[in-house]
Amino acid sequence: MQELQIPTKSNSSISPFNSNAVILLDSTK
């Protein structure tokens, strides 16, 4: 779970799964 909070927007382009985590983080801000 902790790894899901680490990915940045630059990493999101590498893995679509990470992009979902970034979207969740953005929504919490």
C-alpha positions as MATLAB code, in Angstrom:
seq = 'MQELQIPTKSNSSISPFNSNAVILLDSTK';
ca = [
       0.000    0.000    0.000;
       2.813    2.373    0.836;
       4.218    1.976   -2.681;
       0.970    3.380   -4.077;
       1.632    6.681   -2.314;
       5.176    7.005   -3.662;
       4.616    7.182   -7.457;
       4.828   10.672   -8.968;
       3.212   11.981  -12.148;
       6.430   11.144  -14.036;
       6.165    7.543  -12.861;
       2.494    7.415  -13.775;
       3.455    7.558  -17.455;
       5.411    4.334  -16.939;
       2.638    2.367  -15.261;
      -1.107    3.014  -15.669;
      -1.590    1.387  -12.271;
       0.584    4.066  -10.685;
      -1.364    6.784  -12.487;
      -4.483    5.630  -10.655;
      -2.657    6.059   -7.353;
      -1.621    9.581   -8.339;
      -5.221   10.478   -9.172;
      -6.318    9.239   -5.757;
      -3.612   11.310   -4.084;
      -4.620   14.404   -6.061;
      -8.236   13.978   -5.040;
      -7.283   13.920   -1.356;
      -5.534   17.289   -1.617;
];
